[in-house]
Short mmCIF file of C-alpha atoms and ligand atoms in Angstrom, two decimals:
data_model
loop_
_atom_site.label_atom_id
_atom_site.label_comp_id
_atom_site.label_asym_id
_atom_site.label_seq_id
_atom_site.Cartn_x
_atom_site.Cartn_y
_atom_site.Cartn_z
CA UNK J 1 20.62 16.42 -0.57
CA UNK J 2 17.41 16.86 -2.61
CA UNK J 3 14.39 15.80 -0.70
CA UNK J 4 10.56 16.05 -0.60
CA UNK J 5 9.37 16.61 2.90
CA UNK J 6 6.56 17.79 5.21
CA UNK J 7 6.96 20.91 7.27
CA UNK J 8 3.39 21.34 8.43
CA UNK J 9 0.00 19.67 8.55
CA UNK J 10 -3.41 20.58 7.06
CA UNK J 11 -6.42 18.38 6.97
CA UNK J 12 -8.19 20.42 4.24
CA UNK J 13 -5.19 21.49 2.14
CA UNK J 14 -2.49 18.76 2.79
CA UNK J 15 -0.22 20.05 -0.05
CA UNK J 16 0.24 23.27 1.85
CA UNK J 17 2.75 21.63 4.07
CA UNK J 18 4.71 19.87 1.26
CA UNK J 19 8.19 21.23 0.37
CA UNK J 20 10.33 20.13 -2.60
CA UNK J 21 13.87 21.27 -1.47
CA UNK J 22 17.02 20.30 0.31
CA UNK J 23 17.65 18.35 3.63
CA UNK J 24 20.96 17.36 5.27
CA UNK J 25 22.49 14.00 4.11
CA UNK J 26 21.49 11.16 6.46
CA UNK J 27 24.17 9.45 8.62
CA UNK J 28 23.67 5.71 9.00
CA UNK J 29 23.66 4.53 12.62
CA UNK J 30 25.61 1.32 13.54
CA UNK J 31 23.91 -1.68 11.88
CA UNK J 32 22.16 0.53 9.43
CA UNK J 33 23.00 1.05 5.63
CA UNK J 34 22.66 3.97 3.17
CA UNK J 35 20.64 3.29 0.04
CA UNK J 36 21.03 5.58 -2.98
CA UNK J 37 17.40 6.03 -4.22
CA UNK J 38 16.72 5.45 -7.88
CA UNK J 39 12.91 5.32 -7.65
CA UNK J 40 10.29 5.59 -5.09
CA UNK J 41 6.50 5.44 -5.15
CA UNK J 42 3.68 7.45 -3.61
CA UNK J 43 1.21 5.99 -1.13
CA UNK J 44 -2.00 7.22 0.36
CA UNK J 45 0.15 7.17 3.63
CA UNK J 46 2.21 10.21 2.30
CA UNK J 47 -1.09 12.20 2.07
CA UNK J 48 -2.24 11.15 5.54
CA UNK J 49 1.21 12.25 6.86
CA UNK J 50 0.51 15.79 5.29
CA UNK J 51 -2.90 15.67 7.15
CA UNK J 52 -1.07 15.01 10.32
CA UNK J 53 -2.18 11.33 10.68
CA UNK J 54 0.51 9.01 12.01
CA UNK J 55 3.23 11.89 12.07
CA UNK J 56 3.89 14.00 15.20
CA UNK J 57 4.48 17.82 15.08
CA UNK J 58 7.87 17.34 16.79
CA UNK J 59 9.06 14.88 14.11
CA UNK J 60 8.90 17.75 11.51
CA UNK J 61 10.50 18.46 9.11
CA UNK J 62 10.10 14.87 7.88
CA UNK J 63 11.09 13.46 4.59
CA UNK J 64 8.02 11.60 3.08
CA UNK J 65 8.01 8.27 1.38
CA UNK J 66 7.84 4.62 2.39
CA UNK J 67 8.95 2.90 -0.89
CA UNK J 68 12.32 2.85 -2.62
CA UNK J 69 14.47 0.88 -4.95
CA UNK J 70 18.16 1.68 -5.45
CA UNK J 71 21.70 0.77 -4.75
CA UNK J 72 23.14 -0.34 -1.41
CA UNK J 73 26.57 0.73 -0.21
CA UNK J 74 28.26 -2.14 -2.22
CA UNK J 75 26.43 -1.21 -5.49
CA UNK J 76 23.82 -4.05 -5.26
CA UNK J 77 20.39 -3.35 -6.73
CA UNK J 78 17.94 -3.57 -3.65
CA UNK J 79 14.35 -2.97 -2.68
CA UNK J 80 13.79 -1.20 0.75
CA UNK J 81 11.63 -2.87 3.28
CA UNK J 82 9.74 0.08 5.03
CA UNK J 83 8.71 -1.52 8.32
CA UNK J 84 11.27 -0.69 10.99
CA UNK J 85 10.99 -2.94 13.96
CA UNK J 86 12.80 -2.56 17.33
CA UNK J 87 16.26 -4.14 17.29
CA UNK J 88 15.29 -6.35 20.15
CA UNK J 89 12.17 -7.72 18.31
CA UNK J 90 12.04 -11.14 16.71
CA UNK J 91 9.28 -12.69 14.64
CA UNK J 92 6.66 -10.99 12.46
CA UNK J 93 7.83 -7.35 12.51
CA UNK J 94 4.21 -6.03 11.78
CA UNK J 95 3.28 -7.29 15.23
CA UNK J 96 6.09 -5.32 17.05
CA UNK J 97 4.17 -2.67 19.09
CA UNK J 98 7.23 -0.39 18.69
CA UNK J 99 7.45 -0.81 14.85
CA UNK J 100 7.14 2.36 12.58
CA UNK J 101 7.20 2.93 8.92
CA UNK J 102 9.81 5.02 7.07
CA UNK J 103 8.66 8.67 7.23
CA UNK J 104 6.94 8.29 10.69
CA UNK J 105 9.93 8.25 13.07
CA UNK J 106 12.78 7.74 10.60
CA UNK J 107 13.31 9.87 7.47
CA UNK J 108 11.52 8.53 4.42
CA UNK J 109 12.47 7.67 0.75
CA UNK J 110 11.66 10.68 -1.34
CA UNK J 111 15.30 11.86 -1.31
CA UNK J 112 18.69 11.11 -2.87
CA UNK J 113 19.41 8.75 0.00
CA UNK J 114 17.68 6.86 2.83
CA UNK J 115 19.18 5.04 5.75
CA UNK J 116 17.64 1.73 7.01
CA UNK J 117 18.60 -1.19 9.16
CA UNK J 118 20.86 -3.66 7.16
CA UNK J 119 18.21 -6.30 7.40
CA UNK J 120 15.62 -4.03 5.64
CA UNK J 121 17.04 -4.45 2.15
CA UNK J 122 15.97 -7.16 -0.25
CA UNK J 123 17.84 -7.96 -3.33
CA UNK J 124 16.16 -6.69 -6.58
CA UNK J 125 16.11 -9.17 -9.43
CA UNK J 126 17.33 -7.74 -12.77
CA UNK J 127 13.90 -8.60 -14.49
CA UNK J 128 12.21 -5.69 -12.46
CA UNK J 129 13.07 -2.17 -13.33
CA UNK J 130 13.78 0.35 -10.42
CA UNK J 131 10.31 1.91 -11.13
CA UNK J 132 8.49 -1.45 -10.84
CA UNK J 133 10.47 -2.43 -7.83
CA UNK J 134 9.70 0.88 -6.11
CA UNK J 135 5.97 -0.03 -6.13
CA UNK J 136 6.39 -3.08 -3.97
CA UNK J 137 7.27 -2.26 -0.34
CA UNK J 138 3.95 -0.76 0.82
CA UNK J 139 0.93 -1.18 -1.70
CA UNK J 140 1.94 -4.51 -3.24
CA UNK J 141 3.29 -5.95 0.08
CA UNK J 142 0.07 -4.93 1.75
CA UNK J 143 -1.99 -6.65 -0.92
CA UNK J 144 0.10 -9.83 -0.86
CA UNK J 145 -0.39 -10.20 2.86
CA UNK J 146 -4.11 -9.44 2.71
CA UNK J 147 -4.78 -12.12 0.11
CA UNK J 148 -2.37 -15.00 1.00
CA UNK J 149 -1.53 -14.61 4.75
CA UNK J 150 -4.41 -12.81 6.47
CA UNK J 151 -7.04 -13.78 3.82
CA UNK J 152 -5.72 -17.38 3.55
CA UNK J 153 -7.11 -17.50 -0.07
CA UNK J 154 -6.36 -20.36 -2.38
CA UNK J 155 -6.77 -21.01 -6.14
CA UNK J 156 -10.36 -21.30 -7.07
CA UNK J 157 -11.56 -19.05 -4.29
CA UNK J 158 -13.73 -15.95 -5.12
CA UNK J 159 -12.55 -12.46 -3.90
CA UNK J 160 -14.02 -8.98 -4.14
CA UNK J 161 -11.63 -6.09 -4.35
CA UNK J 162 -13.35 -2.69 -3.46
CA UNK J 163 -12.26 0.56 -5.13
CA UNK J 164 -10.43 -0.89 -8.23
CA UNK J 165 -8.28 2.18 -8.92
CA UNK J 166 -6.08 2.39 -5.81
CA UNK J 167 -2.55 1.42 -5.60
CA UNK J 168 -3.43 -1.40 -3.31
CA UNK J 169 -6.42 -2.33 -5.10
CA UNK J 170 -4.65 -2.68 -8.44
CA UNK J 171 -2.05 -4.75 -6.71
CA UNK J 172 -4.95 -6.99 -5.28
CA UNK J 173 -6.47 -7.57 -8.66
CA UNK J 174 -3.29 -8.62 -10.41
CA UNK J 175 -1.93 -10.85 -7.55
CA UNK J 176 -5.26 -12.48 -7.06
CA UNK J 177 -5.55 -13.33 -10.73
CA UNK J 178 -2.06 -14.55 -10.71
CA UNK J 179 -2.86 -16.69 -7.70
CA UNK J 180 -5.77 -18.53 -9.58
CA UNK J 181 -8.66 -16.72 -7.81
CA UNK J 182 -12.01 -15.56 -9.32
CA UNK J 183 -11.71 -11.80 -8.98
CA UNK J 184 -14.66 -9.36 -8.74
CA UNK J 185 -13.75 -5.62 -8.51
CA UNK J 186 -15.96 -2.48 -7.89
CA UNK J 187 -15.22 1.23 -8.90
CA UNK J 188 -17.17 4.26 -9.05
CA UNK J 189 -15.56 5.02 -12.31
CA UNK J 190 -16.41 3.16 -15.57
CA UNK J 191 -12.98 3.61 -17.16
CA UNK J 192 -11.39 2.29 -13.92
CA UNK J 193 -13.68 -0.69 -14.21
CA UNK J 194 -12.50 -1.36 -17.73
CA UNK J 195 -8.92 -1.04 -16.59
CA UNK J 196 -9.57 -3.64 -13.89
CA UNK J 197 -10.69 -6.05 -16.44
CA UNK J 198 -7.63 -5.78 -18.43
CA UNK J 199 -5.73 -6.24 -15.23
CA UNK J 200 -7.34 -9.70 -14.54
CA UNK J 201 -10.69 -9.09 -12.87
CA UNK J 202 -13.23 -11.65 -14.08
CA UNK J 203 -16.13 -9.23 -13.56
CA UNK J 204 -16.43 -5.60 -12.52
CA UNK J 205 -19.27 -3.72 -10.80
CA UNK J 206 -20.24 -0.22 -10.03
CA UNK J 207 -19.56 0.49 -6.27
CA UNK J 208 -22.20 -0.85 -3.89
CA UNK J 209 -24.15 -2.94 -6.52
CA UNK J 210 -25.33 -6.51 -5.89
CA UNK J 211 -22.99 -9.19 -6.90
CA UNK J 212 -24.13 -12.33 -8.93
CA UNK J 213 -22.83 -14.54 -6.14
CA UNK J 214 -21.36 -14.36 -2.65
CA UNK J 215 -17.78 -14.29 -2.24
CA UNK J 216 -15.25 -16.16 0.01
CA UNK J 217 -13.53 -12.92 1.01
CA UNK J 218 -13.58 -9.14 0.60
CA UNK J 219 -10.42 -6.99 0.38
CA UNK J 220 -11.29 -3.72 1.84
CA UNK J 221 -9.33 -0.52 1.74
CA UNK J 222 -12.01 2.05 0.94
CA UNK J 223 -13.78 2.01 4.45
CA UNK J 224 -16.96 3.62 5.31
CA UNK J 225 -18.24 4.17 1.74
CA UNK J 226 -18.13 0.32 1.02
CA UNK J 227 -18.13 -1.40 4.35
CA UNK J 228 -21.81 -2.38 4.31
CA UNK J 229 -21.56 -3.72 0.76
CA UNK J 230 -18.53 -5.68 1.68
CA UNK J 231 -20.37 -7.43 4.68
CA UNK J 232 -23.43 -8.14 2.32
CA UNK J 233 -21.28 -9.66 -0.34
CA UNK J 234 -19.81 -12.42 1.95
CA UNK J 235 -21.01 -15.96 2.04
CA UNK J 236 -21.59 -17.41 5.59
CA UNK J 237 -18.17 -17.97 7.22
CA UNK J 238 -16.61 -15.56 4.75
CA UNK J 239 -13.79 -13.15 5.66
CA UNK J 240 -13.23 -9.43 5.13
CA UNK J 241 -9.61 -8.36 5.36
CA UNK J 242 -9.20 -4.61 5.86
CA UNK J 243 -6.06 -2.49 5.59
CA UNK J 244 -7.34 0.95 4.99
CA UNK J 245 -10.21 3.30 5.21
CA UNK J 246 -9.73 6.04 2.57
CA UNK J 247 -13.27 7.31 2.76
CA UNK J 248 -13.50 7.30 6.53
CA UNK J 249 -13.23 4.86 9.46
CA UNK J 250 -16.79 5.13 10.91
CA UNK J 251 -19.52 3.40 8.67
CA UNK J 252 -23.07 4.46 9.17
CA UNK J 253 -23.97 0.91 10.09
CA UNK J 254 -21.45 -1.62 11.48
CA UNK J 255 -24.10 -4.50 11.01
CA UNK J 256 -23.04 -6.56 14.01
CA UNK J 257 -25.96 -8.79 13.57
CA UNK J 258 -24.74 -9.85 10.16
CA UNK J 259 -21.17 -10.48 11.55
CA UNK J 260 -22.25 -12.85 14.19
CA UNK J 261 -25.11 -14.58 12.44
CA UNK J 262 -23.21 -15.31 9.37
CA UNK J 263 -20.07 -16.08 11.42
CA UNK J 264 -18.01 -13.60 9.36
CA UNK J 265 -14.43 -12.96 10.14
CA UNK J 266 -13.05 -9.34 10.22
CA UNK J 267 -9.38 -9.34 9.84
CA UNK J 268 -7.01 -6.42 10.04
CA UNK J 269 -3.85 -6.34 7.95
CA UNK J 270 -0.84 -3.92 8.00
CA UNK J 271 1.90 -4.04 5.45
CA UNK J 272 3.93 -7.27 5.64
CA UNK J 273 7.14 -8.79 6.82
CA UNK J 274 10.59 -8.76 5.07
CA UNK J 275 10.23 -12.37 4.24
CA UNK J 276 6.81 -11.74 2.60
CA UNK J 277 8.48 -8.89 0.63
CA UNK J 278 11.20 -11.33 -0.54
CA UNK J 279 8.36 -13.80 -1.64
CA UNK J 280 6.46 -11.08 -3.37
CA UNK J 281 9.65 -10.13 -5.31
CA UNK J 282 10.24 -13.79 -6.27
CA UNK J 283 6.53 -14.07 -7.35
CA UNK J 284 6.94 -11.11 -9.85
CA UNK J 285 10.38 -12.31 -11.04
CA UNK J 286 8.83 -15.70 -11.85
CA UNK J 287 5.38 -14.90 -12.99
CA UNK J 288 5.95 -11.88 -15.01
CA UNK J 289 3.29 -9.91 -13.18
CA UNK J 290 4.18 -6.26 -13.01
CA UNK J 291 2.84 -3.23 -10.95
CA UNK J 292 0.33 -0.90 -12.62
CA UNK J 293 2.04 2.37 -13.01
CA UNK J 294 -0.13 5.46 -13.43
CA UNK J 295 2.71 7.78 -14.12
CA UNK J 296 6.43 8.15 -13.72
CA UNK J 297 7.45 11.70 -12.68
CA UNK J 298 11.03 13.17 -11.75
CA UNK J 299 10.98 13.49 -7.95
CA UNK J 300 11.44 17.25 -8.51
CA UNK J 301 7.82 17.22 -9.82
CA UNK J 302 6.54 15.26 -6.77
CA UNK J 303 3.79 17.76 -6.12
CA UNK J 304 1.96 16.87 -9.36
CA UNK J 305 1.80 13.30 -8.13
CA UNK J 306 0.43 14.29 -4.69
CA UNK J 307 -2.15 16.47 -6.39
CA UNK J 308 -3.32 13.63 -8.54
CA UNK J 309 -3.62 11.25 -5.66
CA UNK J 310 -5.51 13.77 -3.57
CA UNK J 311 -7.95 14.27 -6.46
CA UNK J 312 -8.51 10.58 -6.89
CA UNK J 313 -7.18 10.91 -10.41
CA UNK J 314 -4.80 7.74 -10.39
CA UNK J 315 -5.05 4.25 -11.59
CA UNK J 316 -2.21 2.20 -9.99
CA UNK J 317 1.05 3.73 -8.68
CA UNK J 318 2.65 7.09 -9.00
CA UNK J 319 6.34 6.65 -9.25
CA UNK J 320 9.15 9.22 -8.60
CA UNK J 321 12.57 8.93 -10.11
CA UNK J 322 16.11 10.32 -9.42
N1 NAP F 401 -2.46 -0.98 6.48
C1 NAP F 401 -1.51 -0.74 5.57
O1 NAP F 401 -0.40 -1.37 5.70
C2 NAP F 401 -1.76 -0.09 4.35
C3 NAP F 401 -0.88 -0.05 3.29
C4 NAP F 401 -1.22 0.63 2.12
C5 NAP F 401 -2.36 1.36 2.10
N2 NAP F 401 -3.12 1.56 3.19
C6 NAP F 401 -4.37 2.31 3.17
O2 NAP F 401 -5.22 1.79 2.13
C7 NAP F 401 -5.93 2.83 1.49
C8 NAP F 401 -5.61 2.74 0.05
O3 NAP F 401 -4.27 3.12 -0.20
P1 NAP F 401 -3.81 3.36 -1.72
O4 NAP F 401 -2.46 3.83 -1.65
O5 NAP F 401 -4.16 2.30 -2.60
O6 NAP F 401 -4.73 4.66 -1.99
P2 NAP F 401 -5.32 5.24 -3.29
O7 NAP F 401 -4.42 4.75 -4.35
O8 NAP F 401 -5.65 6.67 -3.16
O9 NAP F 401 -6.67 4.42 -3.43
C9 NAP F 401 -8.00 5.02 -3.26
C10 NAP F 401 -9.11 4.21 -3.98
O10 NAP F 401 -10.17 4.13 -2.97
C11 NAP F 401 -11.41 4.32 -3.59
N3 NAP F 401 -12.25 5.30 -3.02
C12 NAP F 401 -11.82 6.42 -2.45
N4 NAP F 401 -12.81 7.11 -1.85
C13 NAP F 401 -13.93 6.40 -2.19
C14 NAP F 401 -15.32 6.52 -1.85
N5 NAP F 401 -15.83 7.56 -1.28
N6 NAP F 401 -16.19 5.60 -2.35
C15 NAP F 401 -15.66 4.47 -3.04
N7 NAP F 401 -14.41 4.33 -3.26
C16 NAP F 401 -13.49 5.24 -2.80
C17 NAP F 401 -11.07 4.79 -5.07
O11 NAP F 401 -11.55 3.70 -5.87
P3 NAP F 401 -12.51 3.98 -7.24
O12 NAP F 401 -12.08 5.47 -7.71
O13 NAP F 401 -11.93 2.92 -8.12
O14 NAP F 401 -13.90 3.81 -6.89
C18 NAP F 401 -9.55 4.92 -5.21
O15 NAP F 401 -9.03 4.49 -6.34
C19 NAP F 401 -5.40 4.09 2.15
O16 NAP F 401 -6.38 4.57 3.12
C20 NAP F 401 -4.08 3.80 2.73
O17 NAP F 401 -3.81 4.43 3.92
C21 NAP F 401 -2.89 0.90 4.34
#
């Protein structure tokens, strides 16, 4: 079958290990199901994989992609949940120490077909296109859990979203706005700041500039480049929820004094549960909120999407179609 996969790693030139070609059809193990992929979307995770982060040499070649929407074996329209937990695990699957994401241990979604445990498909409502639904399993699910589960935010709270242009960040802005929050967003780029306002941000700021007021929580995916600003933007007792570190994991200053003196909470967040994905799908169905899609490409032109993400030249999600 057609597939987009990694056959090598490079820190400096991640696209050198990317292949657009053919892989054998997958065989669903007992209890798993085959999904025919109609659309999938790119995440920074796919670039990390090509850099050798989170993917082991012995797992190559590995079909990339965490996200997909398509048809199950009975012809139902479904969204794929990308977190694969151990069959013996019960409860929040993001806390399973043996969990993995599609494209880490099990083959990913940038292909004609993907196999997943039967419990890992969620019905797709007719109101969402396959392209829109394919944006949800990673970036949008991560944003949903950051805001409402880990961040414990409620209508009327004020939240800061760092790095407005990212796939997770655009989801954070749209979902926070839909949830009745006051939303501040930062970006290094003026046009991305303008787009963030259109998306529902109440005010936008150049990265690392002082805000007009302290916020209840910061949603952090940028990492080292914005960490200090995130801590300085919080009110006493505020929360920073972090799910990524695109600019690096080691800030120059960790500012431990500020964390204990202001009694700040630092909360990690990773992906989300199947039940959170189902709630997110319902939220979009009911509210009319839709993922921000930067571009839709045939999967055969996946390399163009990877290059745009590597160059930071993206606002929202890059979607691949079959
Ligand atoms: N833990 C999880 O479950 C999970 C799930 C999804 C994603 N993630 C992680 O979250 C991060 C974002 O993912 P994504 O898919 O949204 O990636 P993305 O679309 O590539 O987002 C990158 C954004 O980060 C900002 N940025 C990058 N370098 C920066 C710098 N030096 N200074 C300031 N801002 C910078 C940019 O914002 P501006 O250009 O607007 O300034 C850019 O739009 C990645 O590291 C990813 O691995 C984690």
